[in-house]
Amino acid sequence: MNFWESLFARIGSLVFIFTTLERFIPSQFWDTVDIYLRKLAFFFNPNVEITFDEFPPEDYGRSKAYAAIQAYLGTNFSGQTARLKATAAGKGRGVTLSMDDCQEIAEVYKGVKVCWMRSTKYPRNNVISFKESVDEKRAYILSFRQKDRNVVVGSYLTHVLGEGKAISKRGRKQRLYTNVSGDDWGSDDKMMWRSVGFEHPATFETLAMDPKKKKEIMDDLIEFTKARDYYAKIGKPWKRGYLLYGPPGTGKSTMIAAIANFLRYDVYDIELTSVSDNTNLRKLLIEISKRAIVVIEDIDCSLQITGKRKGNHSGHKRDNPTVEDAVRKAGDGGDEREESKVTLSGLLNFMDGLWSASGGERIFVFTTNHVEKIDDALIRRGRMDRHIEMSYCCFEAFKVLAKNYLDLDSHHMFDAVRCLLSEIEISTADVAESLVPKSAEMGADECLENLMAALRKGKGEAEKMGGERQGGEVFRRLKKHIRRRLVAQK
C-alpha cells in the first residue's frame, strides 16, 4: 500500500469515527465545541462578524435584510466565486445567481475591506432521511476589521441594503401564494406559504364589464396606492377591502387577476379550511408582504363561521345538539377528524385588528355567490370598503368579449344580441364559451350565430319556467280559495 492509499484509508477511518461520535454524543457538546473553536479563531484572526439569518428567531418571517444581501451579492459579485446557486428568474428572463455555501466574496468600500460568506447549518439528529430538512438555518456572515466598525455599520450596510432592495424591485416578478396545511409546516413557520409565478393574462382592458364601472374601480385603486399619508393622518392601517358578489361565471376571479396586474401586486390566496386556528391565521397575515392582494374566495363556503351569529347569538357552545347538528355530523361521515378552529372573531381581527397594521398597502378581496349568507359584521363598510356586484352579461360586456375573441368592434348582428341580452340573464362565461371558435375554419359569423342560438334557447327556457311558475301560483290560489269555501260551509 503506497502513501496515498494509506492516507485515504486513515481519512476514511477518521470520518467514520467522527460520524459515529456525532450520532451518540449530545448536540449540546458539539455546540460547546463550536463556541470554543470560534473563540480560538478570533484569537488568531480578531475580525468582527455580523450574521444575517434568513429566518431570525425573534421574527416570524423571512428577513428582508437577508433577501436584500442575496440580491446585492448575486448581481454584483457572482463572478468572484467558483460555486454558485441558480434559480429560474421567470419566463424569458434566464436565471438568478447567488453564492453557494462556504464561498467568500471580498469587497473594498471607501478603503475598507469586507468579506461575505454564506453559511448553512443542518440539524444534528440520529434519523437518516432523504427528505429536505425544514430546519436548515441559512445566513450571510459579514466580517471586517475592528477598526473599520464605524464605516461598516454607519454607511456600508445602508449602502448594501438599499442597493439590494433596488435590485430586487427592478427584477421583481409577481407571485401567486397559497397557504399549506398546518400539518405540513413541521417545526418551522417558514413553510406556511408556497408560491408560483403569477402569469394570469387578465387586464381591465380585456375584462368583460361596463366601461364606466371599470373606470370607477381603476380610479379607486389608483387613489388607494397614493393614500399612504392620508391613512397615517386618520390613524388607520393602509389597506382596503373589496367584496365581489354575483352569480357563478360572472368574472370574479378574473377581476382579481386584473387588479393584481393593474397594480403589480402579489396575490395571496388563502384556503381557510387549511388553517388550524386563529393563531396560525395571524401568523399567515404577518408573513404577507406589502403591496399584496389577500384573497378569500367563496367566503360563504370556506368555513362554518359566516352564519354562526344568526344561529347562536350568545356566542356560547350549545350543550344540547339539535337534530340539524346530528344530520350535519352524519353527512360528514361522523368521523373525528381535526377541523379548522378559525372563528368569525379571528377572521375579523385578521382583517382589521391590531395585527392587520403589521404590513401596509394591502387589498383584501372576498368573493361570494350568495352575499345574503354572510354575516353583516364581516362585510360592513370599513372592512369591505367597496361592494362590487358582478352581474350577468350586459351588451357593453359582450362588446369587450367580441373584441377579445373575434377582434370585432361592430357587426350587423350586434343589435339582435343587444335585444336578447336585455331579455334574459346569462353569465359572461357562457357568452365567452359561445364566442370561442371551435375550429380554425370557423369565422366570426358562425360564432355569433352560435351565441344567438344559445340566447334564444335561454329565452325559451326562461319563458317556460316563468309560465310554470305563473300556473303554479294560480293553482295555489285556487286551492286556497276552495279550502276557505269548505271551511265556511262547515
GROMACS .gro file of C-alpha atoms in nm:
model
  490
    1MET     CA    1   0.000   0.000   0.000
    2ASN     CA    2   0.153   0.329  -0.109
    3PHE     CA    3   0.142   0.660   0.076
    4TRP     CA    4  -0.178   0.793  -0.086
    5GLU     CA    5  -0.375   0.475  -0.030
    6SER     CA    6  -0.270   0.477   0.335
    7LEU     CA    7  -0.367   0.844   0.371
    8PHE     CA    8  -0.713   0.794   0.219
    9ALA     CA    9  -0.773   0.490   0.437
   10ARG     CA   10  -0.690   0.688   0.751
   11ILE     CA   11  -0.909   0.979   0.643
   12GLY     CA   12  -1.197   0.739   0.583
   13SER     CA   13  -1.149   0.590   0.929
   14LEU     CA   14  -1.149   0.934   1.089
   15VAL     CA   15  -1.470   1.030   0.904
   16PHE     CA   16  -1.636   0.709   1.019
   17ILE     CA   17  -1.526   0.765   1.380
   18PHE     CA   18  -1.640   1.128   1.376
   19THR     CA   19  -1.979   1.033   1.227
   20THR     CA   20  -2.026   0.766   1.491
   21LEU     CA   21  -1.935   1.005   1.773
   22GLU     CA   22  -2.170   1.271   1.634
   23ARG     CA   23  -2.455   1.021   1.638
   24PHE     CA   24  -2.419   0.926   2.005
   25ILE     CA   25  -2.278   1.241   2.168
   26PRO     CA   26  -2.543   1.502   2.265
   27SER     CA   27  -2.575   1.805   2.040
   28GLN     CA   28  -2.507   2.038   2.338
   29PHE     CA   29  -2.149   1.906   2.345
   30TRP     CA   30  -2.092   1.998   1.981
   31ASP     CA   31  -2.242   2.343   2.039
   32THR     CA   32  -1.993   2.398   2.321
   33VAL     CA   33  -1.707   2.280   2.098
   34ASP     CA   34  -1.825   2.521   1.827
   35ILE     CA   35  -1.817   2.813   2.073
   36TYR     CA   36  -1.458   2.740   2.181
   37LEU     CA   37  -1.344   2.691   1.823
   38ARG     CA   38  -1.486   3.033   1.736
   39LYS     CA   39  -1.303   3.189   2.031
   40LEU     CA   40  -0.981   3.025   1.916
   41ALA     CA   41  -1.031   3.150   1.562
   42PHE     CA   42  -1.096   3.502   1.691
   43PHE     CA   43  -0.768   3.492   1.885
   44PHE     CA   44  -0.571   3.433   1.565
   45ASN     CA   45  -0.795   3.649   1.343
   46PRO     CA   46  -0.963   3.923   1.553
   47ASN     CA   47  -1.223   4.025   1.294
   48VAL     CA   48  -1.575   4.139   1.374
   49GLU     CA   49  -1.854   3.922   1.233
   50ILE     CA   50  -2.218   4.017   1.174
   51THR     CA   51  -2.461   3.734   1.098
   52PHE     CA   52  -2.778   3.792   0.894
   53ASP     CA   53  -3.006   3.491   0.944
   54GLU     CA   54  -3.260   3.408   0.677
   55PHE     CA   55  -3.523   3.344   0.946
   56PRO     CA   56  -3.429   3.534   1.262
   57PRO     CA   57  -3.557   3.359   1.576
   58GLU     CA   58  -3.716   3.680   1.707
   59ASP     CA   59  -3.926   3.730   1.392
   60TYR     CA   60  -4.199   3.527   1.229
   61GLY     CA   61  -4.099   3.572   0.868
   62ARG     CA   62  -3.806   3.576   0.629
   63SER     CA   63  -3.554   3.852   0.690
   64LYS     CA   64  -3.577   4.138   0.441
   65ALA     CA   65  -3.211   4.215   0.508
   66TYR     CA   66  -3.115   3.860   0.404
   67ALA     CA   67  -3.311   3.893   0.079
   68ALA     CA   68  -3.152   4.232   0.004
   69ILE     CA   69  -2.800   4.098   0.068
   70GLN     CA   70  -2.870   3.798  -0.155
   71ALA     CA   71  -2.977   4.026  -0.440
   72TYR     CA   72  -2.682   4.262  -0.390
   73LEU     CA   73  -2.414   3.990  -0.386
   74GLY     CA   74  -2.571   3.780  -0.661
   75THR     CA   75  -2.592   4.072  -0.904
   76ASN     CA   76  -2.262   4.249  -0.836
   77PHE     CA   77  -2.018   3.978  -0.733
   78SER     CA   78  -2.133   3.644  -0.876
   79GLY     CA   79  -1.820   3.635  -1.095
   80GLN     CA   80  -1.589   3.617  -0.791
   81THR     CA   81  -1.698   3.272  -0.668
   82ALA     CA   82  -1.631   2.930  -0.814
   83ARG     CA   83  -1.957   2.774  -0.694
   84LEU     CA   84  -2.296   2.937  -0.747
   85LYS     CA   85  -2.662   2.852  -0.693
   86ALA     CA   86  -2.902   2.918  -0.981
   87THR     CA   87  -3.278   2.962  -0.975
   88ALA     CA   88  -3.513   3.035  -1.264
   89ALA     CA   89  -3.582   3.406  -1.282
   90GLY     CA   90  -3.902   3.371  -1.481
   91LYS     CA   91  -4.026   3.331  -1.832
   92GLY     CA   92  -3.765   3.455  -2.079
   93ARG     CA   93  -3.552   3.610  -1.803
   94GLY     CA   94  -3.279   3.348  -1.762
   95VAL     CA   95  -3.159   3.253  -1.415
   96THR     CA   96  -3.076   3.432  -1.091
   97LEU     CA   97  -2.735   3.353  -0.942
   98SER     CA   98  -2.634   3.353  -0.576
   99MET     CA   99  -2.324   3.237  -0.392
  100ASP     CA  100  -2.308   2.878  -0.269
  101ASP     CA  101  -2.229   2.768   0.086
  102CYS     CA  102  -1.879   2.832   0.224
  103GLN     CA  103  -1.791   3.065  -0.062
  104GLU     CA  104  -1.641   3.407   0.008
  105ILE     CA  105  -1.681   3.742  -0.163
  106ALA     CA  106  -1.445   4.031  -0.085
  107GLU     CA  107  -1.527   4.398  -0.146
  108VAL     CA  108  -1.349   4.726  -0.081
  109TYR     CA  109  -1.577   5.011   0.026
  110LYS     CA  110  -1.423   5.354   0.089
  111GLY     CA  111  -1.086   5.191   0.153
  112VAL     CA  112  -1.234   4.935   0.394
  113LYS     CA  113  -1.210   4.566   0.305
  114VAL     CA  114  -1.507   4.347   0.395
  115CYS     CA  115  -1.572   3.979   0.335
  116TRP     CA  116  -1.905   3.799   0.287
  117MET     CA  117  -1.966   3.427   0.337
  118ARG     CA  118  -2.282   3.219   0.306
  119SER     CA  119  -2.338   2.958   0.574
  120THR     CA  120  -2.590   2.676   0.614
  121LYS     CA  121  -2.626   2.475   0.933
  122TYR     CA  122  -2.801   2.140   0.930
  123PRO     CA  123  -2.975   1.988   1.235
  124ARG     CA  124  -2.794   1.713   1.421
  125ASN     CA  125  -3.008   1.407   1.477
  126ASN     CA  126  -2.998   1.032   1.461
  127VAL     CA  127  -3.254   1.000   1.183
  128ILE     CA  128  -3.141   0.930   0.829
  129SER     CA  129  -3.377   1.097   0.582
  130PHE     CA  130  -3.367   1.169   0.213
  131LYS     CA  131  -3.623   1.447   0.251
  132GLU     CA  132  -3.503   1.806   0.256
  133SER     CA  133  -3.489   1.928   0.615
  134VAL     CA  134  -3.710   2.217   0.717
  135ASP     CA  135  -3.468   2.303   0.999
  136GLU     CA  136  -3.179   2.420   0.781
  137LYS     CA  137  -3.050   2.755   0.903
  138ARG     CA  138  -2.905   2.976   0.633
  139ALA     CA  139  -2.723   3.301   0.693
  140TYR     CA  140  -2.483   3.555   0.540
  141ILE     CA  141  -2.181   3.640   0.754
  142LEU     CA  142  -2.005   3.974   0.712
  143SER     CA  143  -1.653   4.003   0.856
  144PHE     CA  144  -1.428   4.307   0.883
  145ARG     CA  145  -1.157   4.454   1.100
  146GLN     CA  146  -1.247   4.601   1.435
  147LYS     CA  147  -1.102   4.940   1.342
  148ASP     CA  148  -1.344   4.967   1.047
  149ARG     CA  149  -1.659   4.912   1.253
  150ASN     CA  150  -1.787   5.271   1.224
  151VAL     CA  151  -1.763   5.274   0.845
  152VAL     CA  152  -1.924   4.933   0.801
  153VAL     CA  153  -2.208   4.984   1.048
  154GLY     CA  154  -2.251   5.352   0.969
  155SER     CA  155  -2.272   5.359   0.589
  156TYR     CA  156  -2.170   5.030   0.424
  157LEU     CA  157  -2.467   4.826   0.547
  158THR     CA  158  -2.706   5.106   0.450
  159HIS     CA  159  -2.548   5.102   0.102
  160VAL     CA  160  -2.582   4.722   0.068
  161LEU     CA  161  -2.943   4.704   0.187
  162GLY     CA  162  -3.050   4.999  -0.027
  163GLU     CA  163  -2.884   4.859  -0.340
  164GLY     CA  164  -3.022   4.512  -0.274
  165LYS     CA  165  -3.379   4.638  -0.236
  166ALA     CA  166  -3.347   4.841  -0.556
  167ILE     CA  167  -3.214   4.537  -0.746
  168SER     CA  168  -3.498   4.319  -0.613
  169LYS     CA  169  -3.753   4.578  -0.715
  170ARG     CA  170  -3.616   4.605  -1.069
  171GLY     CA  171  -3.620   4.229  -1.116
  172ARG     CA  172  -3.939   4.174  -0.921
  173LYS     CA  173  -4.185   3.924  -1.062
  174GLN     CA  174  -4.538   3.886  -0.935
  175ARG     CA  175  -4.604   3.576  -0.730
  176LEU     CA  176  -4.918   3.377  -0.650
  177TYR     CA  177  -4.910   3.236  -0.296
  178THR     CA  178  -5.122   2.975  -0.125
  179ASN     CA  179  -5.107   2.855   0.234
  180VAL     CA  180  -5.023   2.493   0.311
  181SER     CA  181  -5.189   2.276   0.571
  182GLY     CA  182  -5.072   2.324   0.929
  183ASP     CA  183  -4.979   1.953   0.941
  184ASP     CA  184  -4.714   2.019   0.674
  185TRP     CA  185  -4.541   2.305   0.850
  186GLY     CA  186  -4.306   2.092   1.055
  187SER     CA  187  -4.129   2.292   1.324
  188ASP     CA  188  -4.062   2.599   1.115
  189ASP     CA  189  -4.310   2.873   1.026
  190LYS     CA  190  -4.129   2.944   0.701
  191MET     CA  191  -4.327   2.657   0.548
  192MET     CA  192  -4.659   2.841   0.571
  193TRP     CA  193  -4.666   2.976   0.215
  194ARG     CA  194  -4.589   2.821  -0.123
  195SER     CA  195  -4.575   3.030  -0.439
  196VAL     CA  196  -4.554   3.016  -0.817
  197GLY     CA  197  -4.507   3.290  -1.071
  198PHE     CA  198  -4.825   3.488  -1.132
  199GLU     CA  199  -4.881   3.485  -1.507
  200HIS     CA  200  -5.255   3.540  -1.543
  201PRO     CA  201  -5.313   3.750  -1.859
  202ALA     CA  202  -5.632   3.929  -1.743
  203THR     CA  203  -5.633   4.310  -1.755
  204PHE     CA  204  -5.900   4.574  -1.715
  205GLU     CA  205  -5.886   4.622  -2.090
  206THR     CA  206  -5.989   4.261  -2.152
  207LEU     CA  207  -6.228   4.240  -1.855
  208ALA     CA  208  -6.588   4.199  -1.970
  209MET     CA  209  -6.765   4.472  -1.773
  210ASP     CA  210  -6.935   4.804  -1.821
  211PRO     CA  211  -6.658   5.059  -1.902
  212LYS     CA  212  -6.794   5.315  -1.654
  213LYS     CA  213  -6.785   5.061  -1.373
  214LYS     CA  214  -6.431   4.959  -1.466
  215LYS     CA  215  -6.320   5.321  -1.467
  216GLU     CA  216  -6.461   5.373  -1.116
  217ILE     CA  217  -6.272   5.071  -0.984
  218MET     CA  218  -5.945   5.172  -1.151
  219ASP     CA  219  -5.970   5.527  -1.014
  220ASP     CA  220  -6.036   5.389  -0.666
  221LEU     CA  221  -5.729   5.163  -0.688
  222ILE     CA  222  -5.504   5.447  -0.802
  223GLU     CA  223  -5.631   5.668  -0.522
  224PHE     CA  224  -5.557   5.391  -0.271
  225THR     CA  225  -5.195   5.349  -0.383
  226LYS     CA  226  -5.133   5.722  -0.331
  227ALA     CA  227  -5.307   5.746   0.007
  228ARG     CA  228  -5.029   5.638   0.246
  229ASP     CA  229  -5.007   5.975   0.418
  230TYR     CA  230  -5.385   6.004   0.434
  231TYR     CA  231  -5.424   5.670   0.613
  232ALA     CA  232  -5.149   5.768   0.858
  233LYS     CA  233  -5.323   6.100   0.919
  234ILE     CA  234  -5.657   5.943   1.007
  235GLY     CA  235  -5.494   5.665   1.212
  236LYS     CA  236  -5.598   5.364   1.005
  237PRO     CA  237  -5.392   5.078   0.856
  238TRP     CA  238  -5.312   5.126   0.489
  239LYS     CA  239  -5.549   4.867   0.347
  240ARG     CA  240  -5.872   4.842   0.151
  241GLY     CA  241  -6.143   4.580   0.122
  242TYR     CA  242  -6.341   4.468  -0.184
  243LEU     CA  243  -6.641   4.236  -0.181
  244LEU     CA  244  -6.711   4.079  -0.521
  245TYR     CA  245  -7.050   3.913  -0.533
  246GLY     CA  246  -7.273   3.772  -0.803
  247PRO     CA  247  -7.373   3.451  -0.980
  248PRO     CA  248  -7.112   3.194  -1.088
  249GLY     CA  249  -6.928   3.267  -1.412
  250THR     CA  250  -6.956   3.646  -1.391
  251GLY     CA  251  -6.581   3.713  -1.371
  252LYS     CA  252  -6.499   3.748  -1.000
  253SER     CA  253  -6.166   3.563  -1.023
  254THR     CA  254  -6.080   3.742  -1.346
  255MET     CA  255  -6.143   4.073  -1.171
  256ILE     CA  256  -5.889   3.978  -0.902
  257ALA     CA  257  -5.629   3.895  -1.167
  258ALA     CA  258  -5.696   4.225  -1.345
  259ILE     CA  259  -5.649   4.420  -1.019
  260ALA     CA  260  -5.321   4.236  -0.950
  261ASN     CA  261  -5.184   4.308  -1.297
  262PHE     CA  262  -5.301   4.671  -1.282
  263LEU     CA  263  -5.120   4.736  -0.952
  264ARG     CA  264  -4.835   4.484  -0.999
  265TYR     CA  265  -4.922   4.330  -0.660
  266ASP     CA  266  -4.858   3.975  -0.540
  267VAL     CA  267  -5.165   3.760  -0.473
  268TYR     CA  268  -5.211   3.559  -0.152
  269ASP     CA  269  -5.496   3.310  -0.196
  270ILE     CA  270  -5.594   3.186   0.150
  271GLU     CA  271  -5.764   2.850   0.194
  272LEU     CA  272  -5.927   2.892   0.536
  273THR     CA  273  -6.005   2.523   0.579
  274SER     CA  274  -5.627   2.457   0.588
  275VAL     CA  275  -5.574   2.699   0.877
  276SER     CA  276  -5.589   2.518   1.210
  277ASP     CA  277  -5.680   2.810   1.438
  278ASN     CA  278  -5.680   3.187   1.486
  279THR     CA  279  -5.316   3.194   1.596
  280ASN     CA  280  -5.196   3.040   1.272
  281LEU     CA  281  -5.423   3.271   1.076
  282ARG     CA  282  -5.244   3.561   1.245
  283LYS     CA  283  -4.906   3.411   1.152
  284LEU     CA  284  -5.016   3.394   0.789
  285LEU     CA  285  -5.104   3.762   0.798
  286ILE     CA  286  -4.762   3.858   0.934
  287GLU     CA  287  -4.593   3.667   0.652
  288ILE     CA  288  -4.781   3.857   0.382
  289SER     CA  289  -4.565   4.119   0.213
  290LYS     CA  290  -4.654   4.475   0.136
  291ARG     CA  291  -4.816   4.555  -0.199
  292ALA     CA  292  -5.029   4.241  -0.183
  293ILE     CA  293  -5.383   4.128  -0.257
  294VAL     CA  294  -5.523   3.891   0.008
  295VAL     CA  295  -5.797   3.675  -0.143
  296ILE     CA  296  -6.056   3.452   0.023
  297GLU     CA  297  -6.278   3.308  -0.249
  298ASP     CA  298  -6.628   3.177  -0.178
  299ILE     CA  299  -6.618   3.316   0.174
  300ASP     CA  300  -6.966   3.178   0.245
  301CYS     CA  301  -6.837   2.823   0.180
  302SER     CA  302  -6.485   2.849   0.329
  303LEU     CA  303  -6.583   2.779   0.689
  304GLN     CA  304  -6.893   2.737   0.901
  305ILE     CA  305  -6.843   3.082   1.053
  306THR     CA  306  -7.036   3.325   0.839
  307GLY     CA  307  -7.374   3.237   0.982
  308LYS     CA  308  -7.287   3.150   1.341
  309ARG     CA  309  -7.427   3.469   1.488
  310LYS     CA  310  -7.764   3.405   1.333
  311GLY     CA  311  -7.795   3.062   1.493
  312ASN     CA  312  -7.619   3.135   1.820
  313HIS     CA  313  -7.627   3.498   1.931
  314SER     CA  314  -7.489   3.426   2.276
  315GLY     CA  315  -7.158   3.301   2.140
  316HIS     CA  316  -7.161   3.004   2.383
  317LYS     CA  317  -7.137   2.645   2.278
  318ARG     CA  318  -7.470   2.465   2.289
  319ASP     CA  319  -7.490   2.185   2.542
  320ASN     CA  320  -7.775   2.005   2.366
  321PRO     CA  321  -7.711   1.945   1.995
  322THR     CA  322  -8.008   1.984   1.766
  323VAL     CA  323  -8.135   1.744   1.503
  324GLU     CA  324  -7.969   1.960   1.239
  325ASP     CA  325  -7.635   1.914   1.418
  326ALA     CA  326  -7.678   1.537   1.414
  327VAL     CA  327  -7.771   1.534   1.046
  328ARG     CA  328  -7.472   1.755   0.963
  329LYS     CA  329  -7.239   1.525   1.155
  330ALA     CA  330  -7.383   1.218   0.981
  331GLY     CA  331  -7.341   1.389   0.646
  332ASP     CA  332  -6.974   1.447   0.726
  333GLY     CA  333  -6.928   1.079   0.789
  334GLY     CA  334  -6.944   1.106   1.168
  335ASP     CA  335  -6.564   1.084   1.198
  336GLU     CA  336  -6.347   1.261   1.450
  337ARG     CA  337  -6.107   1.430   1.210
  338GLU     CA  338  -5.947   1.755   1.309
  339GLU     CA  339  -6.135   2.058   1.179
  340SER     CA  340  -6.031   2.419   1.148
  341LYS     CA  341  -6.092   2.623   1.462
  342VAL     CA  342  -6.082   2.961   1.291
  343THR     CA  343  -6.368   3.172   1.426
  344LEU     CA  344  -6.554   3.472   1.294
  345SER     CA  345  -6.386   3.686   1.559
  346GLY     CA  346  -6.044   3.559   1.447
  347LEU     CA  347  -6.122   3.640   1.086
  348LEU     CA  348  -6.241   3.991   1.177
  349ASN     CA  349  -5.922   4.054   1.373
  350PHE     CA  350  -5.722   3.921   1.080
  351MET     CA  351  -5.877   4.186   0.859
  352ASP     CA  352  -5.868   4.498   1.075
  353GLY     CA  353  -5.742   4.408   1.422
  354LEU     CA  354  -5.414   4.518   1.577
  355TRP     CA  355  -5.210   4.268   1.374
  356SER     CA  356  -5.351   4.393   1.044
  357ALA     CA  357  -5.131   4.703   1.078
  358SER     CA  358  -4.811   4.492   1.068
  359GLY     CA  359  -4.781   4.543   0.693
  360GLY     CA  360  -4.903   4.806   0.452
  361GLU     CA  361  -5.056   4.867   0.111
  362ARG     CA  362  -5.274   4.557   0.117
  363ILE     CA  363  -5.606   4.490  -0.050
  364PHE     CA  364  -5.844   4.230   0.094
  365VAL     CA  365  -6.082   4.069  -0.155
  366PHE     CA  366  -6.372   3.840  -0.065
  367THR     CA  367  -6.583   3.667  -0.328
  368THR     CA  368  -6.921   3.500  -0.288
  369ASN     CA  369  -7.212   3.376  -0.494
  370HIS     CA  370  -7.455   3.431  -0.205
  371VAL     CA  371  -7.394   3.761  -0.031
  372GLU     CA  372  -7.707   3.718   0.183
  373LYS     CA  373  -7.544   3.424   0.366
  374ILE     CA  374  -7.253   3.629   0.502
  375ASP     CA  375  -7.256   3.781   0.849
  376ASP     CA  376  -7.307   4.157   0.828
  377ALA     CA  377  -7.008   4.218   1.060
  378LEU     CA  378  -6.778   4.060   0.802
  379ILE     CA  379  -6.874   4.281   0.510
  380ARG     CA  380  -6.969   4.609   0.674
  381ARG     CA  381  -6.820   4.933   0.541
  382GLY     CA  382  -6.471   4.980   0.681
  383ARG     CA  383  -6.391   4.612   0.635
  384MET     CA  384  -6.522   4.570   0.282
  385ASP     CA  385  -6.499   4.930   0.161
  386ARG     CA  386  -6.648   4.861  -0.182
  387HIS     CA  387  -6.922   4.613  -0.266
  388ILE     CA  388  -6.892   4.530  -0.636
  389GLU     CA  389  -7.172   4.335  -0.799
  390MET     CA  390  -7.050   4.108  -1.078
  391SER     CA  391  -7.377   4.084  -1.266
  392TYR     CA  392  -7.493   3.894  -1.572
  393CYS     CA  393  -7.354   3.983  -1.911
  394CYS     CA  394  -7.471   4.317  -2.049
  395PHE     CA  395  -7.423   4.448  -2.403
  396GLU     CA  396  -7.115   4.655  -2.307
  397ALA     CA  397  -6.953   4.346  -2.158
  398PHE     CA  398  -7.043   4.148  -2.471
  399LYS     CA  399  -6.864   4.404  -2.690
  400VAL     CA  400  -6.546   4.352  -2.487
  401LEU     CA  401  -6.577   3.975  -2.536
  402ALA     CA  402  -6.639   4.016  -2.909
  403LYS     CA  403  -6.323   4.226  -2.932
  404ASN     CA  404  -6.121   3.975  -2.730
  405TYR     CA  405  -6.236   3.659  -2.906
  406LEU     CA  406  -6.331   3.771  -3.257
  407ASP     CA  407  -6.149   4.105  -3.293
  408LEU     CA  408  -6.482   4.272  -3.378
  409ASP     CA  409  -6.575   4.630  -3.293
  410SER     CA  410  -6.910   4.615  -3.472
  411HIS     CA  411  -7.126   4.369  -3.667
  412HIS     CA  412  -7.474   4.365  -3.818
  413MET     CA  413  -7.580   4.102  -3.562
  414PHE     CA  414  -7.490   4.319  -3.262
  415ASP     CA  415  -7.837   4.478  -3.243
  416ALA     CA  416  -8.005   4.137  -3.222
  417VAL     CA  417  -7.760   4.033  -2.948
  418ARG     CA  418  -7.839   4.355  -2.760
  419CYS     CA  419  -8.212   4.281  -2.763
  420LEU     CA  420  -8.170   3.925  -2.640
  421LEU     CA  421  -7.926   4.021  -2.364
  422SER     CA  422  -8.179   4.273  -2.234
  423GLU     CA  423  -8.442   3.998  -2.205
  424ILE     CA  424  -8.251   3.711  -2.039
  425GLU     CA  425  -7.984   3.656  -1.776
  426ILE     CA  426  -7.665   3.484  -1.894
  427SER     CA  427  -7.318   3.482  -1.742
  428THR     CA  428  -7.015   3.626  -1.920
  429ALA     CA  429  -6.855   3.280  -1.906
  430ASP     CA  430  -7.143   3.132  -2.107
  431VAL     CA  431  -7.127   3.413  -2.362
  432ALA     CA  432  -6.750   3.368  -2.396
  433GLU     CA  433  -6.790   2.994  -2.446
  434SER     CA  434  -7.028   3.056  -2.739
  435LEU     CA  435  -6.784   3.302  -2.900
  436VAL     CA  436  -6.483   3.069  -2.893
  437PRO     CA  437  -6.415   2.933  -3.244
  438LYS     CA  438  -6.448   2.555  -3.238
  439SER     CA  439  -6.211   2.513  -3.533
  440ALA     CA  440  -5.959   2.713  -3.735
  441GLU     CA  441  -6.207   2.744  -4.023
  442MET     CA  442  -6.485   2.884  -3.806
  443GLY     CA  443  -6.542   3.256  -3.869
  444ALA     CA  444  -6.695   3.540  -3.671
  445ASP     CA  445  -7.040   3.498  -3.830
  446GLU     CA  446  -7.063   3.135  -3.721
  447CYS     CA  447  -6.953   3.222  -3.365
  448LEU     CA  448  -7.218   3.493  -3.341
  449GLU     CA  449  -7.478   3.252  -3.477
  450ASN     CA  450  -7.383   3.008  -3.200
  451LEU     CA  451  -7.429   3.284  -2.945
  452MET     CA  452  -7.767   3.382  -3.091
  453ALA     CA  453  -7.881   3.019  -3.074
  454ALA     CA  454  -7.773   2.997  -2.709
  455LEU     CA  455  -7.953   3.323  -2.626
  456ARG     CA  456  -8.275   3.212  -2.798
  457LYS     CA  457  -8.261   2.879  -2.616
  458GLY     CA  458  -8.211   3.058  -2.286
  459LYS     CA  459  -8.502   3.290  -2.361
  460GLY     CA  460  -8.731   2.996  -2.437
  461GLU     CA  461  -8.635   2.818  -2.117
  462ALA     CA  462  -8.689   3.136  -1.916
  463GLU     CA  463  -9.035   3.185  -2.066
  464LYS     CA  464  -9.125   2.823  -1.998
  465MET     CA  465  -9.011   2.844  -1.636
  466GLY     CA  466  -9.197   3.172  -1.598
  467GLY     CA  467  -9.518   3.013  -1.732
  468GLU     CA  468  -9.480   2.718  -1.497
  469ARG     CA  469  -9.432   2.949  -1.202
  470GLN     CA  470  -9.733   3.155  -1.304
  471GLY     CA  471  -9.951   2.842  -1.346
  472GLY     CA  472  -9.834   2.708  -1.013
  473GLU     CA  473  -9.923   3.035  -0.844
  474VAL     CA  474 -10.276   3.027  -0.996
  475PHE     CA  475 -10.322   2.667  -0.882
  476ARG     CA  476 -10.212   2.752  -0.527
  477ARG     CA  477 -10.454   3.045  -0.513
  478LEU     CA  478 -10.738   2.822  -0.639
  479LYS     CA  479 -10.669   2.557  -0.372
  480LYS     CA  480 -10.662   2.825  -0.105
  481HIS     CA  481 -10.996   2.962  -0.227
  482ILE     CA  482 -11.160   2.615  -0.228
  483ARG     CA  483 -11.028   2.543   0.123
  484ARG     CA  484 -11.181   2.866   0.252
  485ARG     CA  485 -11.520   2.783   0.092
  486LEU     CA  486 -11.523   2.440   0.252
  487VAL     CA  487 -11.442   2.586   0.592
  488ALA     CA  488 -11.722   2.844   0.551
  489GLN     CA  489 -11.974   2.572   0.459
  490LYS     CA  490 -11.890   2.373   0.772
   0.00000   0.00000   0.00000
